[in-house]
Short mmCIF file of N, CA and C in Angstrom, two decimals:
data_model
loop_
_atom_site.label_atom_id
_atom_site.label_comp_id
_atom_site.label_asym_id
_atom_site.label_seq_id
_atom_site.Cartn_x
_atom_site.Cartn_y
_atom_site.Cartn_z
N MET O 754 -28.83 -21.61 -21.94
CA MET O 754 -28.89 -22.97 -22.41
C MET O 754 -27.71 -23.73 -21.84
N ARG O 755 -27.98 -24.89 -21.30
CA ARG O 755 -26.94 -25.73 -20.71
C ARG O 755 -26.26 -26.54 -21.81
N ARG O 756 -24.94 -26.56 -21.78
CA ARG O 756 -24.20 -27.27 -22.82
C ARG O 756 -23.50 -28.48 -22.20
N THR O 757 -23.75 -29.62 -22.76
CA THR O 757 -23.11 -30.84 -22.30
C THR O 757 -21.88 -31.13 -23.15
N PHE O 758 -21.06 -32.05 -22.69
CA PHE O 758 -19.86 -32.42 -23.42
C PHE O 758 -20.22 -32.92 -24.82
N SER O 759 -21.27 -33.76 -24.92
CA SER O 759 -21.65 -34.29 -26.24
C SER O 759 -22.18 -33.19 -27.15
N SER O 760 -22.90 -32.21 -26.59
CA SER O 760 -23.40 -31.13 -27.44
C SER O 760 -22.25 -30.26 -27.92
N LEU O 761 -21.21 -30.10 -27.10
CA LEU O 761 -20.03 -29.34 -27.52
C LEU O 761 -19.32 -30.07 -28.66
N LEU O 762 -19.28 -31.38 -28.58
CA LEU O 762 -18.65 -32.16 -29.66
C LEU O 762 -19.43 -32.00 -30.95
N LEU O 763 -20.76 -32.12 -30.85
CA LEU O 763 -21.60 -32.03 -32.05
C LEU O 763 -21.53 -30.65 -32.69
N ASN O 764 -21.45 -29.61 -31.87
CA ASN O 764 -21.43 -28.25 -32.39
C ASN O 764 -20.04 -27.80 -32.81
N GLY O 765 -19.04 -28.61 -32.55
CA GLY O 765 -17.69 -28.27 -32.98
C GLY O 765 -16.89 -27.46 -31.99
N ALA O 766 -17.45 -27.12 -30.84
CA ALA O 766 -16.72 -26.29 -29.88
C ALA O 766 -15.52 -27.02 -29.30
N MET O 767 -15.57 -28.34 -29.20
CA MET O 767 -14.46 -29.09 -28.63
C MET O 767 -13.61 -29.76 -29.71
N ARG O 768 -13.88 -29.47 -30.94
CA ARG O 768 -13.19 -30.16 -32.02
C ARG O 768 -11.69 -29.87 -32.00
N GLY O 769 -11.29 -28.68 -31.68
CA GLY O 769 -9.87 -28.32 -31.68
C GLY O 769 -9.04 -29.19 -30.74
N PRO O 770 -9.35 -29.23 -29.45
CA PRO O 770 -8.57 -30.06 -28.54
C PRO O 770 -8.62 -31.54 -28.91
N LEU O 771 -9.77 -32.01 -29.35
CA LEU O 771 -9.88 -33.42 -29.70
C LEU O 771 -9.08 -33.73 -30.95
N MET O 772 -9.06 -32.80 -31.88
CA MET O 772 -8.27 -33.00 -33.09
C MET O 772 -6.79 -33.05 -32.73
N ARG O 773 -6.34 -32.18 -31.83
CA ARG O 773 -4.94 -32.19 -31.41
C ARG O 773 -4.61 -33.51 -30.72
N LEU O 774 -5.52 -33.99 -29.93
CA LEU O 774 -5.30 -35.26 -29.26
C LEU O 774 -5.19 -36.38 -30.29
N ARG O 775 -6.10 -36.38 -31.25
CA ARG O 775 -6.09 -37.40 -32.28
C ARG O 775 -4.81 -37.30 -33.10
N MET O 776 -4.41 -36.06 -33.43
CA MET O 776 -3.22 -35.88 -34.24
C MET O 776 -1.97 -36.26 -33.45
N SER O 777 -1.90 -35.88 -32.18
CA SER O 777 -0.71 -36.18 -31.41
C SER O 777 -0.59 -37.68 -31.15
N ASN O 778 -1.71 -38.38 -31.09
CA ASN O 778 -1.66 -39.82 -30.87
C ASN O 778 -1.60 -40.60 -32.18
N GLY O 779 -2.14 -40.05 -33.26
CA GLY O 779 -2.28 -40.82 -34.48
C GLY O 779 -1.20 -40.58 -35.53
N GLU O 780 -0.75 -39.34 -35.72
CA GLU O 780 0.17 -39.06 -36.83
C GLU O 780 1.58 -39.56 -36.57
N ASN O 781 2.15 -39.19 -35.43
CA ASN O 781 3.53 -39.60 -35.18
C ASN O 781 3.64 -40.67 -34.10
N GLY O 782 2.51 -41.11 -33.53
CA GLY O 782 2.51 -42.20 -32.57
C GLY O 782 3.00 -41.84 -31.18
N GLN O 783 3.19 -40.55 -30.89
CA GLN O 783 3.67 -40.15 -29.58
C GLN O 783 2.65 -39.27 -28.90
N ASP O 784 2.60 -39.40 -27.57
CA ASP O 784 1.71 -38.54 -26.79
C ASP O 784 2.39 -37.21 -26.55
N ASP O 785 1.65 -36.14 -26.80
CA ASP O 785 2.16 -34.82 -26.52
C ASP O 785 1.22 -34.19 -25.52
N THR O 786 1.33 -34.57 -24.26
CA THR O 786 0.42 -34.07 -23.23
C THR O 786 0.89 -32.75 -22.66
N SER O 787 2.01 -32.20 -23.13
CA SER O 787 2.47 -30.92 -22.63
C SER O 787 1.68 -29.77 -23.24
N ASP O 788 1.01 -30.01 -24.34
CA ASP O 788 0.18 -28.99 -24.99
C ASP O 788 -1.04 -28.74 -24.11
N PRO O 789 -1.25 -27.50 -23.65
CA PRO O 789 -2.39 -27.24 -22.76
C PRO O 789 -3.74 -27.47 -23.43
N GLY O 790 -3.80 -27.51 -24.75
CA GLY O 790 -5.07 -27.75 -25.43
C GLY O 790 -5.38 -29.23 -25.60
N THR O 791 -4.45 -30.09 -25.23
CA THR O 791 -4.65 -31.53 -25.40
C THR O 791 -5.53 -32.07 -24.28
N LEU O 792 -6.47 -32.89 -24.65
CA LEU O 792 -7.38 -33.50 -23.69
C LEU O 792 -7.07 -34.98 -23.60
N VAL O 793 -6.74 -35.44 -22.40
CA VAL O 793 -6.45 -36.85 -22.20
C VAL O 793 -7.56 -37.43 -21.33
N ILE O 794 -8.21 -38.44 -21.84
CA ILE O 794 -9.28 -39.10 -21.10
C ILE O 794 -8.85 -40.52 -20.81
N THR O 795 -8.85 -40.86 -19.52
CA THR O 795 -8.52 -42.24 -19.16
C THR O 795 -9.75 -42.87 -18.52
N ARG O 796 -9.91 -44.13 -18.77
CA ARG O 796 -11.04 -44.86 -18.21
C ARG O 796 -10.48 -45.94 -17.30
N THR O 797 -10.82 -45.85 -16.02
CA THR O 797 -10.35 -46.88 -15.09
C THR O 797 -11.40 -47.97 -14.99
N LYS O 798 -10.93 -49.17 -14.88
CA LYS O 798 -11.82 -50.32 -14.79
C LYS O 798 -12.07 -50.61 -13.31
N PRO O 799 -13.32 -50.57 -12.86
CA PRO O 799 -13.58 -50.85 -11.45
C PRO O 799 -13.30 -52.32 -11.14
N ARG O 800 -12.65 -52.55 -10.03
CA ARG O 800 -12.34 -53.92 -9.62
C ARG O 800 -13.13 -54.26 -8.37
N ALA O 801 -13.81 -55.37 -8.42
CA ALA O 801 -14.57 -55.82 -7.27
C ALA O 801 -13.63 -56.48 -6.27
N LYS O 802 -13.70 -56.04 -5.04
CA LYS O 802 -12.87 -56.60 -3.99
C LYS O 802 -13.61 -57.79 -3.39
N LYS O 803 -12.88 -58.87 -3.13
CA LYS O 803 -13.50 -60.03 -2.51
C LYS O 803 -13.95 -59.65 -1.11
N PRO O 804 -15.15 -60.10 -0.72
CA PRO O 804 -15.63 -59.74 0.62
C PRO O 804 -14.84 -60.49 1.70
N ASN O 805 -14.75 -59.89 2.87
CA ASN O 805 -14.13 -60.56 4.00
C ASN O 805 -14.99 -61.74 4.40
N MET O 806 -14.34 -62.81 4.81
CA MET O 806 -15.06 -64.00 5.21
C MET O 806 -14.97 -64.17 6.72
N TYR O 807 -16.01 -64.79 7.28
CA TYR O 807 -16.11 -64.96 8.73
C TYR O 807 -16.43 -66.40 9.07
N ARG O 808 -15.75 -66.92 10.08
CA ARG O 808 -15.99 -68.27 10.57
C ARG O 808 -17.10 -68.23 11.61
N VAL O 809 -18.06 -69.13 11.51
CA VAL O 809 -19.11 -69.26 12.51
C VAL O 809 -18.71 -70.43 13.39
N LEU O 810 -18.64 -70.17 14.70
CA LEU O 810 -18.14 -71.16 15.65
C LEU O 810 -19.18 -71.46 16.72
N LEU O 811 -19.25 -72.72 17.14
CA LEU O 811 -20.05 -73.13 18.29
C LEU O 811 -19.11 -73.33 19.46
N LEU O 812 -19.53 -72.89 20.64
CA LEU O 812 -18.72 -73.03 21.86
C LEU O 812 -19.34 -74.09 22.75
N ASN O 813 -18.49 -74.86 23.39
CA ASN O 813 -18.94 -75.94 24.26
C ASN O 813 -19.48 -75.39 25.58
N ASP O 814 -20.46 -76.08 26.12
CA ASP O 814 -20.94 -75.81 27.47
C ASP O 814 -21.33 -77.16 28.09
N ASP O 815 -21.57 -77.16 29.37
CA ASP O 815 -21.85 -78.41 30.08
C ASP O 815 -23.34 -78.74 30.15
N TYR O 816 -24.19 -77.94 29.54
CA TYR O 816 -25.63 -78.13 29.73
C TYR O 816 -26.41 -78.45 28.45
N THR O 817 -25.96 -77.97 27.30
CA THR O 817 -26.69 -78.20 26.05
C THR O 817 -26.53 -79.66 25.63
N PRO O 818 -27.63 -80.36 25.38
CA PRO O 818 -27.53 -81.76 24.96
C PRO O 818 -26.84 -81.90 23.60
N MET O 819 -26.09 -82.97 23.44
CA MET O 819 -25.37 -83.21 22.19
C MET O 819 -26.33 -83.33 21.02
N GLU O 820 -27.48 -83.95 21.24
CA GLU O 820 -28.45 -84.13 20.16
C GLU O 820 -29.00 -82.78 19.69
N PHE O 821 -29.13 -81.83 20.61
CA PHE O 821 -29.59 -80.49 20.23
C PHE O 821 -28.56 -79.81 19.34
N VAL O 822 -27.28 -79.95 19.66
CA VAL O 822 -26.20 -79.36 18.86
C VAL O 822 -26.21 -79.98 17.46
N VAL O 823 -26.39 -81.29 17.38
CA VAL O 823 -26.47 -81.96 16.07
C VAL O 823 -27.65 -81.41 15.28
N HIS O 824 -28.78 -81.23 15.95
CA HIS O 824 -29.97 -80.68 15.28
C HIS O 824 -29.70 -79.27 14.75
N VAL O 825 -29.04 -78.44 15.53
CA VAL O 825 -28.69 -77.07 15.11
C VAL O 825 -27.80 -77.10 13.87
N LEU O 826 -26.81 -77.97 13.87
CA LEU O 826 -25.89 -78.07 12.73
C LEU O 826 -26.61 -78.55 11.47
N GLU O 827 -27.54 -79.45 11.62
CA GLU O 827 -28.31 -79.93 10.47
C GLU O 827 -29.25 -78.84 9.96
N ARG O 828 -29.93 -78.18 10.88
CA ARG O 828 -30.96 -77.21 10.50
C ARG O 828 -30.39 -75.91 9.93
N PHE O 829 -29.40 -75.34 10.60
CA PHE O 829 -28.92 -74.00 10.20
C PHE O 829 -27.68 -74.03 9.31
N PHE O 830 -26.97 -75.14 9.29
CA PHE O 830 -25.73 -75.19 8.52
C PHE O 830 -25.75 -76.30 7.46
N GLN O 831 -26.90 -76.90 7.25
CA GLN O 831 -27.12 -77.91 6.21
C GLN O 831 -26.07 -79.03 6.26
N LYS O 832 -25.74 -79.47 7.46
CA LYS O 832 -24.80 -80.57 7.62
C LYS O 832 -25.57 -81.89 7.59
N SER O 833 -24.91 -82.93 7.08
CA SER O 833 -25.51 -84.27 7.15
C SER O 833 -25.43 -84.74 8.60
N ARG O 834 -26.14 -85.78 8.91
CA ARG O 834 -26.14 -86.31 10.28
C ARG O 834 -24.71 -86.69 10.70
N GLU O 835 -23.96 -87.32 9.82
CA GLU O 835 -22.59 -87.74 10.14
C GLU O 835 -21.66 -86.54 10.35
N GLU O 836 -21.76 -85.57 9.46
CA GLU O 836 -20.90 -84.39 9.58
C GLU O 836 -21.27 -83.57 10.81
N ALA O 837 -22.56 -83.44 11.09
CA ALA O 837 -23.00 -82.70 12.28
C ALA O 837 -22.51 -83.39 13.55
N THR O 838 -22.53 -84.71 13.57
CA THR O 838 -22.05 -85.46 14.74
C THR O 838 -20.55 -85.25 14.90
N ARG O 839 -19.81 -85.26 13.79
CA ARG O 839 -18.37 -85.04 13.85
C ARG O 839 -18.05 -83.65 14.40
N VAL O 840 -18.74 -82.61 13.93
CA VAL O 840 -18.52 -81.25 14.42
C VAL O 840 -18.90 -81.15 15.89
N MET O 841 -20.04 -81.76 16.26
CA MET O 841 -20.48 -81.72 17.66
C MET O 841 -19.44 -82.36 18.57
N LEU O 842 -18.87 -83.49 18.17
CA LEU O 842 -17.85 -84.15 18.99
C LEU O 842 -16.58 -83.31 19.07
N HIS O 843 -16.26 -82.63 18.00
CA HIS O 843 -15.10 -81.72 18.02
C HIS O 843 -15.34 -80.59 19.02
N VAL O 844 -16.53 -80.03 19.02
CA VAL O 844 -16.88 -78.99 19.99
C VAL O 844 -16.80 -79.55 21.40
N HIS O 845 -17.31 -80.74 21.59
CA HIS O 845 -17.34 -81.37 22.91
C HIS O 845 -15.93 -81.61 23.45
N HIS O 846 -15.02 -82.07 22.58
CA HIS O 846 -13.68 -82.42 23.03
C HIS O 846 -12.70 -81.25 23.04
N HIS O 847 -12.88 -80.29 22.13
CA HIS O 847 -11.92 -79.18 22.01
C HIS O 847 -12.47 -77.84 22.49
N GLY O 848 -13.74 -77.76 22.83
CA GLY O 848 -14.31 -76.53 23.35
C GLY O 848 -14.87 -75.58 22.30
N VAL O 849 -14.50 -75.79 21.04
CA VAL O 849 -14.98 -74.92 19.97
C VAL O 849 -14.94 -75.71 18.66
N GLY O 850 -15.90 -75.40 17.78
CA GLY O 850 -15.93 -76.07 16.48
C GLY O 850 -16.48 -75.14 15.42
N GLU O 851 -15.94 -75.29 14.20
CA GLU O 851 -16.35 -74.44 13.09
C GLU O 851 -17.56 -75.03 12.37
N CYS O 852 -18.58 -74.20 12.20
CA CYS O 852 -19.80 -74.61 11.51
C CYS O 852 -19.73 -74.30 10.02
N GLY O 853 -19.03 -73.23 9.66
CA GLY O 853 -18.92 -72.83 8.27
C GLY O 853 -18.24 -71.48 8.14
N ILE O 854 -17.96 -71.10 6.90
CA ILE O 854 -17.31 -69.82 6.59
C ILE O 854 -18.22 -69.08 5.63
N TYR O 855 -18.56 -67.83 5.98
CA TYR O 855 -19.55 -67.06 5.22
C TYR O 855 -19.14 -65.60 5.14
N THR O 856 -19.83 -64.85 4.28
CA THR O 856 -19.67 -63.40 4.27
C THR O 856 -20.25 -62.85 5.57
N TYR O 857 -19.95 -61.59 5.86
CA TYR O 857 -20.35 -61.00 7.14
C TYR O 857 -21.85 -61.10 7.40
N GLU O 858 -22.64 -60.72 6.42
CA GLU O 858 -24.10 -60.70 6.62
C GLU O 858 -24.66 -62.09 6.85
N VAL O 859 -24.18 -63.06 6.09
CA VAL O 859 -24.67 -64.43 6.25
C VAL O 859 -24.24 -65.00 7.60
N ALA O 860 -22.98 -64.77 7.98
CA ALA O 860 -22.48 -65.25 9.27
C ALA O 860 -23.26 -64.63 10.41
N GLU O 861 -23.50 -63.34 10.33
CA GLU O 861 -24.24 -62.64 11.38
C GLU O 861 -25.66 -63.19 11.51
N THR O 862 -26.28 -63.47 10.38
CA THR O 862 -27.64 -64.03 10.40
C THR O 862 -27.65 -65.41 11.02
N LYS O 863 -26.69 -66.25 10.67
CA LYS O 863 -26.64 -67.60 11.22
C LYS O 863 -26.40 -67.59 12.72
N VAL O 864 -25.51 -66.73 13.19
CA VAL O 864 -25.25 -66.61 14.62
C VAL O 864 -26.53 -66.20 15.35
N THR O 865 -27.24 -65.22 14.81
CA THR O 865 -28.49 -64.77 15.42
C THR O 865 -29.53 -65.87 15.44
N GLN O 866 -29.67 -66.60 14.34
CA GLN O 866 -30.65 -67.68 14.27
C GLN O 866 -30.35 -68.77 15.30
N VAL O 867 -29.09 -69.16 15.39
CA VAL O 867 -28.71 -70.21 16.35
C VAL O 867 -28.94 -69.75 17.77
N MET O 868 -28.53 -68.53 18.09
CA MET O 868 -28.71 -68.01 19.46
C MET O 868 -30.19 -67.90 19.82
N ASP O 869 -31.01 -67.41 18.90
CA ASP O 869 -32.45 -67.31 19.16
C ASP O 869 -33.07 -68.68 19.35
N PHE O 870 -32.68 -69.64 18.53
CA PHE O 870 -33.21 -71.00 18.61
C PHE O 870 -32.81 -71.66 19.94
N ALA O 871 -31.57 -71.46 20.35
CA ALA O 871 -31.10 -72.02 21.62
C ALA O 871 -31.85 -71.40 22.80
N ARG O 872 -32.05 -70.09 22.77
CA ARG O 872 -32.77 -69.43 23.86
C ARG O 872 -34.23 -69.89 23.91
N LYS O 873 -34.82 -70.04 22.74
CA LYS O 873 -36.22 -70.50 22.66
C LYS O 873 -36.37 -71.88 23.31
N HIS O 874 -35.35 -72.71 23.17
CA HIS O 874 -35.40 -74.06 23.74
C HIS O 874 -34.68 -74.14 25.09
N GLN O 875 -34.37 -72.98 25.66
CA GLN O 875 -33.78 -72.83 26.98
C GLN O 875 -32.45 -73.56 27.14
N HIS O 876 -31.58 -73.40 26.12
CA HIS O 876 -30.24 -73.96 26.18
C HIS O 876 -29.23 -72.82 26.15
N PRO O 877 -28.12 -72.95 26.89
CA PRO O 877 -27.12 -71.88 26.93
C PRO O 877 -26.10 -71.94 25.79
N LEU O 878 -26.40 -72.61 24.71
CA LEU O 878 -25.47 -72.76 23.60
C LEU O 878 -25.03 -71.39 23.08
N GLN O 879 -23.72 -71.26 22.86
CA GLN O 879 -23.15 -70.01 22.36
C GLN O 879 -22.64 -70.22 20.95
N CYS O 880 -22.95 -69.25 20.09
CA CYS O 880 -22.50 -69.26 18.70
C CYS O 880 -21.89 -67.89 18.43
N VAL O 881 -20.69 -67.88 17.88
CA VAL O 881 -19.99 -66.61 17.63
C VAL O 881 -19.41 -66.63 16.22
N MET O 882 -18.97 -65.47 15.78
CA MET O 882 -18.30 -65.39 14.49
C MET O 882 -16.99 -64.65 14.66
N GLU O 883 -16.00 -65.01 13.85
CA GLU O 883 -14.71 -64.31 13.87
C GLU O 883 -14.21 -64.17 12.44
N LYS O 884 -13.49 -63.10 12.22
CA LYS O 884 -12.95 -62.84 10.88
C LYS O 884 -11.91 -63.88 10.54
N LYS O 885 -11.99 -64.39 9.33
CA LYS O 885 -11.03 -65.43 8.91
C LYS O 885 -9.73 -64.81 8.48
#
């Protein structure tokens, strides 16, 4: 017969060590962990780590029409016409522009969507991601 921790508690087999633990913690208020019969159970709280974020960037080229870049920014990055135009002009003048900051999976998906869309429309537009 397989015995679990809870069945040992119910049957009294573990009562001795648990009683010592309760007595060492409850009667005089001090921990006595040097007693080999003492059972100390600690519960750690799992902490969620914030995911790494990635910047999605558009790179300038001499062939992709500005209106196409604005369309890409509106369609894939939910930019307004004014904001998309501002980002497009930044790309045009500085060679690179940030479209947004996302988790790895979202950034990777957006880069793939933009690259596929550009290839489908025969434009050499480049979209990359970098860790923030």
